[in-house]
Amino acid sequence: MRRLTAGVLAHVDAGKTTLTEAMLYRGGVLRGMGRVDHANAFLDTEELERQRGITIFDKQAVLPLPEVEITLVDTPGHVDFSAEAERTLPVLDCAILVVSGPDGPQGHTLTLWRLLERCQVPVFLFVNKMDQPVDRAALLERLRASLSDNIVDFAQYGQPAFWEAAALGDEAALEEYLEKGALRDSTLRGLVAGRRLFPCFFGCALRAQGVEELLNGLCRFGPRPVWGEAFGARVFKISRDSQGARLTHLKVTGGALRVKANVDLPGGPEKADQIRIYSGAKFTAVEEAPAGTVCAVTGLRSTYPGQALGSGEAGRPPALEPALSYRLILPEGVQAHAALPKLRQLAEEDPQLHLEWNEALGEITLRLMGEIQAQVLGRVIRDRFDLEVGFGPGNVVYKETIAAPVEGVGHFEPLRHYAEVHLLLEPMPRGTGMVFASACSEDVLDRNWQRLILTHLGEKIYRGVLTGSAITDIKISLIIGRAHEKHTEGGDFREATYRAVRQGLMKARSILLEPWYALRLELPTPSLGRALADIQRMGGQAGTPETLGEETVLEASVPVAAFGDYAAQVAAYTK
């Protein structure tokens, strides 16, 4: 059976979960369609999701069709949980981007489009809520202007205008169209897989209109990945089941994973005790997961989101990061040291929380995307650990980097111990993150010691010397290392490595990095003057306004520290 993993993404309230219900209903998985507002949607399995009427955690459902077995991954649409959605993108074969017909492409739609472009995921569009009065042609032009010129209405399939629009994105396809007057299915599939064609379908998910056409389009024109023979997998999520068992959610990208097989991990091999195929809240235990399967595995204790297993490819660092840090307020009488191990479970499941223990201040801090995430996290901590926590006011997360290359030397030599490490610290382009490498000859230092030093480099967050903020956009290379035949132990290199990094940072010219938000404002034209004045007051930079009908689109960037609750202010003054 051919397998296809399709993620369903959208701006909040565009009808993403409803579309997933309709697809499962049309595919024969569900006997009737649930509704988000009726709190009975198949994939909103958590009590929190049913209460709030939004998707908070990504879920999967298996949709077996005659030609292909589709694993649908329903992702959160609310911007506060966008990190959860971003983590699923690298395991998708294609994405279904849902757009609300009456609203058109919204702010978060554009963010999702950029993330899909970054991960090079082929995209199908489904324009929902077309039972309401919408100018279809005008909406299609808006989509092309906001997202891509290569969005094509597949309702026109077979018409000359369709072939021409589909062929414009590729030279070879254009030649085929000019020669034959049409394009083969294999050509269209290649264009979709190469992101040179984005099929667009229109309908109403609530009434299951247009859903059949979307499913046919996925089967006929969806990508057909080719998997390798050697075992490989990509981890995208860590969670726990109702009994507290740790689940590693992964996609097998090569070979097959079998129950009781050993999986090689940095700390040594670990055994896959059970392989589960989830569909909604229920799962089926299987003996083997072939390539292309999305599954959850028990028994793996040291995996993390973004990790590559076997021949799988490791992911890029996340593009979306919280810019505000909050102090966690524990209930009276609860010691931070007692709560910390429990909270580390949550940090393991969502690395973007950046949970930290500040020993000097005796505080636990974490990073959040917004107020809704704070409320949900507080509820999760209460339900899981029976702790009623609060959050202090948000502080802006600054970072530090260096202006020029510098060498740091770390020496550790107490009695019967010895290690020496020389590191080269080099500035990297913004957004690179931390990069670790070795430029040391094995004639100078044995390979095992070099690996140990690189492990120590990546195991902690290093603090800059200006404000104590985390450093970023630096490449740290091992250039020389020295060990003693009798007196060197593994822990010696840990101390020498940390000292080398610290000495390098003390010698370097440091730069403080301040986070900025990129804004896109769509507002009535009479409100433009107020918006420009606000951006100037915040110390931001505004682009050239663009008029679209009665509205004006303004792109700008502002410091996070000055932004505050400006989104609420815009809603108030534009009504």
Tab-separated table of C-alpha atoms in Angstrom, residues 245-510:
chain	number	residue	atom	x	y	z
A	245	ALA	CA	4.328	5.790	29.428
A	246	ARG	CA	6.768	7.893	27.378
A	247	LEU	CA	5.891	7.943	23.658
A	248	THR	CA	8.331	8.852	20.883
A	249	HIS	CA	6.342	9.955	17.830
A	250	LEU	CA	8.341	9.411	14.662
A	251	LYS	CA	8.106	8.828	10.949
A	252	VAL	CA	10.017	5.890	9.463
A	253	THR	CA	11.936	7.309	6.468
A	254	GLY	CA	13.794	4.177	5.401
A	255	GLY	CA	13.751	0.412	5.882
A	256	ALA	CA	11.437	-0.696	8.701
A	257	LEU	CA	11.221	-0.543	12.504
A	258	ARG	CA	10.371	-3.802	14.287
A	259	VAL	CA	9.212	-4.433	17.836
A	260	LYS	CA	12.101	-5.238	20.235
A	261	ALA	CA	14.622	-3.867	17.699
A	262	ASN	CA	17.550	-1.898	19.115
A	263	VAL	CA	17.661	1.765	18.076
A	264	ASP	CA	21.128	3.361	18.136
A	265	LEU	CA	21.123	6.581	20.186
A	266	PRO	CA	24.033	8.795	21.367
A	267	GLY	CA	23.885	7.323	24.880
A	268	GLY	CA	23.802	3.732	23.598
A	269	PRO	CA	21.182	1.442	21.991
A	270	GLU	CA	17.617	1.448	23.344
A	271	LYS	CA	14.853	-1.076	22.617
A	272	ALA	CA	11.558	-0.297	20.862
A	273	ASP	CA	9.160	-2.102	23.228
A	274	GLN	CA	5.912	-1.345	21.407
A	275	ILE	CA	4.947	0.298	18.102
A	276	ARG	CA	1.578	2.045	18.070
A	277	ILE	CA	-0.360	3.413	15.103
A	278	TYR	CA	-2.662	6.088	16.503
A	279	SER	CA	-5.942	7.173	14.948
A	280	GLY	CA	-7.615	9.741	17.169
A	281	ALA	CA	-7.493	8.662	20.829
A	282	LYS	CA	-7.144	4.929	20.006
A	283	PHE	CA	-4.162	2.997	18.729
A	284	THR	CA	-3.315	-0.325	17.129
A	285	ALA	CA	-0.146	-2.130	18.230
A	286	VAL	CA	1.819	-3.507	15.250
A	287	GLU	CA	4.880	-5.746	14.936
A	288	GLU	CA	6.535	-3.675	12.211
A	289	ALA	CA	6.374	-0.117	10.855
A	290	PRO	CA	7.551	0.058	7.209
A	291	ALA	CA	8.945	3.207	5.575
A	292	GLY	CA	6.408	6.022	5.311
A	293	THR	CA	4.646	5.068	8.565
A	294	VAL	CA	3.944	7.619	11.294
A	295	CYS	CA	3.906	5.832	14.638
A	296	ALA	CA	4.510	6.163	18.389
A	297	VAL	CA	7.170	4.000	20.049
A	298	THR	CA	7.498	3.084	23.732
A	299	GLY	CA	10.791	2.133	25.388
A	300	LEU	CA	12.966	4.953	23.967
A	301	ARG	CA	14.086	7.164	26.862
A	302	SER	CA	16.565	9.677	25.392
A	303	THR	CA	14.910	10.776	22.133
A	304	TYR	CA	13.921	14.388	21.452
A	305	PRO	CA	11.920	16.307	18.787
A	306	GLY	CA	13.888	16.908	15.591
A	307	GLN	CA	16.248	13.974	16.198
A	308	ALA	CA	17.352	11.736	13.320
A	309	LEU	CA	17.540	7.980	13.916
A	310	GLY	CA	19.589	5.631	11.729
A	311	SER	CA	19.885	7.000	8.203
A	312	GLY	CA	17.276	9.729	8.830
A	313	GLU	CA	18.152	13.410	8.352
A	314	ALA	CA	18.312	15.753	11.342
A	315	GLY	CA	16.056	18.800	11.269
A	316	ARG	CA	16.875	22.486	11.119
A	317	PRO	CA	16.515	24.616	14.249
A	318	PRO	CA	12.944	25.962	14.651
A	319	ALA	CA	12.068	29.239	12.932
A	320	LEU	CA	9.439	30.237	15.519
A	321	GLU	CA	10.731	31.033	18.990
A	322	PRO	CA	8.993	32.675	21.942
A	323	ALA	CA	10.378	36.158	22.576
A	324	LEU	CA	9.074	36.508	26.156
A	325	SER	CA	10.252	34.706	29.295
A	326	TYR	CA	7.987	34.222	32.348
A	327	ARG	CA	8.750	33.395	35.972
A	328	LEU	CA	6.813	30.358	37.219
A	329	ILE	CA	5.053	31.062	40.542
A	330	LEU	CA	4.722	27.862	42.579
A	331	PRO	CA	2.071	27.302	45.292
A	332	GLU	CA	3.064	28.269	48.837
A	333	GLY	CA	5.072	25.534	50.560
A	334	VAL	CA	6.148	23.812	47.316
A	335	GLN	CA	9.920	23.797	46.859
A	336	ALA	CA	11.297	24.487	43.372
A	337	HIS	CA	13.642	21.475	43.644
A	338	ALA	CA	10.628	19.195	44.172
A	339	ALA	CA	8.652	20.634	41.239
A	340	LEU	CA	11.554	20.857	38.768
A	341	PRO	CA	11.835	17.131	37.834
A	342	LYS	CA	8.103	17.033	37.058
A	343	LEU	CA	8.267	20.197	34.957
A	344	ARG	CA	11.218	18.825	33.009
A	345	GLN	CA	8.774	16.288	31.512
A	346	LEU	CA	6.928	19.198	29.870
A	347	ALA	CA	10.188	20.740	28.614
A	348	GLU	CA	11.057	17.364	27.089
A	349	GLU	CA	7.734	17.332	25.234
A	350	ASP	CA	8.013	20.997	24.153
A	351	PRO	CA	11.673	22.115	23.897
A	352	GLN	CA	10.485	25.631	22.960
A	353	LEU	CA	9.469	26.169	26.610
A	354	HIS	CA	13.216	26.568	27.379
A	355	LEU	CA	12.615	25.635	31.016
A	356	GLU	CA	15.485	26.995	33.151
A	357	TRP	CA	16.405	26.915	36.824
A	358	ASN	CA	18.158	30.115	37.959
A	359	GLU	CA	20.021	28.992	41.062
A	360	ALA	CA	21.200	32.493	41.983
A	361	LEU	CA	17.636	33.875	42.075
A	362	GLY	CA	15.935	30.604	43.049
A	363	GLU	CA	13.519	30.964	40.119
A	364	ILE	CA	12.103	28.699	37.424
A	365	THR	CA	11.606	30.507	34.093
A	366	LEU	CA	10.080	29.387	30.825
A	367	ARG	CA	9.220	30.957	27.479
A	368	LEU	CA	5.696	31.235	26.117
A	369	MET	CA	4.146	32.488	22.873
A	370	GLY	CA	1.177	34.198	24.533
A	371	GLU	CA	-1.611	34.368	27.090
A	372	ILE	CA	-3.585	31.366	25.768
A	373	GLN	CA	-0.526	29.109	25.979
A	374	ALA	CA	0.062	30.278	29.571
A	375	GLN	CA	-3.525	29.389	30.527
A	376	VAL	CA	-3.324	25.972	28.851
A	377	LEU	CA	0.075	25.187	30.383
A	378	GLY	CA	-1.204	26.104	33.847
A	379	ARG	CA	-4.145	23.722	33.362
A	380	VAL	CA	-1.866	20.901	32.113
A	381	ILE	CA	0.434	21.299	35.157
A	382	ARG	CA	-2.601	21.221	37.462
A	383	ASP	CA	-4.127	18.123	35.853
A	384	ARG	CA	-0.900	16.167	35.529
A	385	PHE	CA	1.068	17.128	38.661
A	386	ASP	CA	-1.637	18.557	40.952
A	387	LEU	CA	0.180	21.923	41.152
A	388	GLU	CA	-1.700	25.241	40.953
A	389	VAL	CA	0.919	27.525	39.353
A	390	GLY	CA	0.894	31.124	38.180
A	391	PHE	CA	3.092	33.209	35.891
A	392	GLY	CA	4.906	36.470	36.548
A	393	PRO	CA	5.022	39.340	34.015
A	394	GLY	CA	6.796	38.522	30.745
A	395	ASN	CA	10.381	39.673	30.177
A	396	VAL	CA	11.968	40.114	26.757
A	397	VAL	CA	14.447	37.354	25.844
A	398	TYR	CA	17.706	38.935	24.687
A	399	LYS	CA	20.611	36.986	23.202
A	400	GLU	CA	24.306	37.658	22.708
A	401	THR	CA	26.832	36.915	19.973
A	402	ILE	CA	30.387	37.978	19.084
A	403	ALA	CA	31.728	40.430	16.500
A	404	ALA	CA	34.955	38.673	15.411
A	405	PRO	CA	36.743	35.319	15.706
A	406	VAL	CA	38.493	34.618	19.000
A	407	GLU	CA	40.361	31.691	20.569
A	408	GLY	CA	39.484	30.324	23.998
A	409	VAL	CA	41.725	28.037	26.028
A	410	GLY	CA	40.570	25.803	28.864
A	411	HIS	CA	43.032	24.044	31.183
A	412	PHE	CA	42.053	21.607	33.950
A	413	GLU	CA	44.832	20.050	36.043
A	414	PRO	CA	44.107	19.225	39.697
A	415	LEU	CA	45.989	16.302	41.260
A	416	ARG	CA	45.871	13.184	38.995
A	417	HIS	CA	43.651	14.904	36.414
A	418	TYR	CA	44.567	16.602	33.148
A	419	ALA	CA	42.781	18.045	30.116
A	420	GLU	CA	43.425	20.988	27.798
A	421	VAL	CA	41.095	22.355	25.112
A	422	HIS	CA	41.644	25.114	22.528
A	423	LEU	CA	38.486	26.374	20.816
A	424	LEU	CA	37.945	28.828	17.955
A	425	LEU	CA	34.758	30.929	18.321
A	426	GLU	CA	33.535	32.505	15.069
A	427	PRO	CA	30.467	34.719	14.411
A	428	MET	CA	27.842	33.252	12.051
A	429	PRO	CA	24.952	34.827	10.083
A	430	ARG	CA	21.821	35.725	12.087
A	431	GLY	CA	19.486	32.806	12.640
A	432	THR	CA	22.201	30.141	12.339
A	433	GLY	CA	22.137	29.187	16.019
A	434	MET	CA	25.032	27.305	17.601
A	435	VAL	CA	27.282	25.169	15.375
A	436	PHE	CA	29.930	22.768	16.732
A	437	ALA	CA	32.755	21.229	14.697
A	438	SER	CA	36.232	19.751	15.012
A	439	ALA	CA	39.292	20.941	13.074
A	440	CYS	CA	41.702	18.942	15.229
A	441	SER	CA	43.880	16.188	13.780
A	442	GLU	CA	43.476	12.703	15.256
A	443	ASP	CA	47.285	12.590	15.503
A	444	VAL	CA	47.018	15.366	18.109
A	445	LEU	CA	43.943	14.080	20.000
A	446	ASP	CA	42.210	10.707	19.781
A	447	ARG	CA	38.828	10.651	18.013
A	448	ASN	CA	36.987	9.436	21.148
A	449	TRP	CA	38.187	12.459	23.136
A	450	GLN	CA	37.176	14.769	20.267
A	451	ARG	CA	33.668	13.287	20.223
A	452	LEU	CA	33.455	13.757	23.978
A	453	ILE	CA	34.419	17.439	23.702
A	454	LEU	CA	31.782	18.028	20.970
A	455	THR	CA	29.196	16.297	23.190
A	456	HIS	CA	30.099	18.591	26.098
A	457	LEU	CA	29.858	21.651	23.814
A	458	GLY	CA	26.280	20.787	22.873
A	459	GLU	CA	24.985	19.771	26.304
A	460	LYS	CA	24.434	23.189	27.889
A	461	ILE	CA	23.368	26.775	27.175
A	462	TYR	CA	26.314	29.163	27.366
A	463	ARG	CA	25.801	32.644	28.788
A	464	GLY	CA	27.249	35.835	27.305
A	465	VAL	CA	29.268	38.322	29.347
A	466	LEU	CA	27.117	41.438	28.768
A	467	THR	CA	23.768	40.495	30.334
A	468	GLY	CA	24.076	36.757	30.984
A	469	SER	CA	21.793	36.068	28.011
A	470	ALA	CA	22.207	32.871	25.980
A	471	ILE	CA	24.730	33.089	23.140
A	472	THR	CA	23.720	32.316	19.547
A	473	ASP	CA	24.954	32.483	15.945
A	474	ILE	CA	28.443	31.263	16.867
A	475	LYS	CA	30.466	28.400	15.408
A	476	ILE	CA	32.728	26.736	17.974
A	477	SER	CA	35.502	24.576	16.509
A	478	LEU	CA	37.901	22.348	18.401
A	479	ILE	CA	41.390	23.199	17.103
A	480	ILE	CA	43.683	21.559	19.675
A	481	GLY	CA	43.150	19.203	22.602
A	482	ARG	CA	45.557	17.447	24.933
A	483	ALA	CA	45.064	14.433	27.189
A	484	HIS	CA	47.302	12.432	29.538
A	485	GLU	CA	47.677	8.677	29.049
A	486	LYS	CA	47.072	7.850	32.723
A	487	HIS	CA	45.373	10.833	34.368
A	488	THR	CA	42.692	12.026	31.905
A	489	GLU	CA	39.058	11.110	32.558
A	490	GLY	CA	35.873	12.114	30.718
A	491	GLY	CA	34.848	14.706	33.302
A	492	ASP	CA	38.205	16.473	32.898
A	493	PHE	CA	37.337	17.449	29.333
A	494	ARG	CA	33.947	18.744	30.449
A	495	GLU	CA	35.640	21.222	32.798
A	496	ALA	CA	38.298	22.188	30.227
A	497	THR	CA	35.644	22.684	27.489
A	498	TYR	CA	33.450	24.933	29.658
A	499	ARG	CA	36.502	26.983	30.684
A	500	ALA	CA	37.624	27.383	27.057
A	501	VAL	CA	34.201	28.707	25.992
A	502	ARG	CA	34.070	31.099	28.932
A	503	GLN	CA	37.586	32.413	28.315
A	504	GLY	CA	36.816	32.948	24.623
A	505	LEU	CA	33.652	34.917	25.466
A	506	MET	CA	35.563	37.040	28.011
A	507	LYS	CA	38.143	37.963	25.329
A	508	ALA	CA	35.621	38.570	22.510
A	509	ARG	CA	33.836	41.780	21.580
A	510	SER	CA	30.243	40.864	22.415
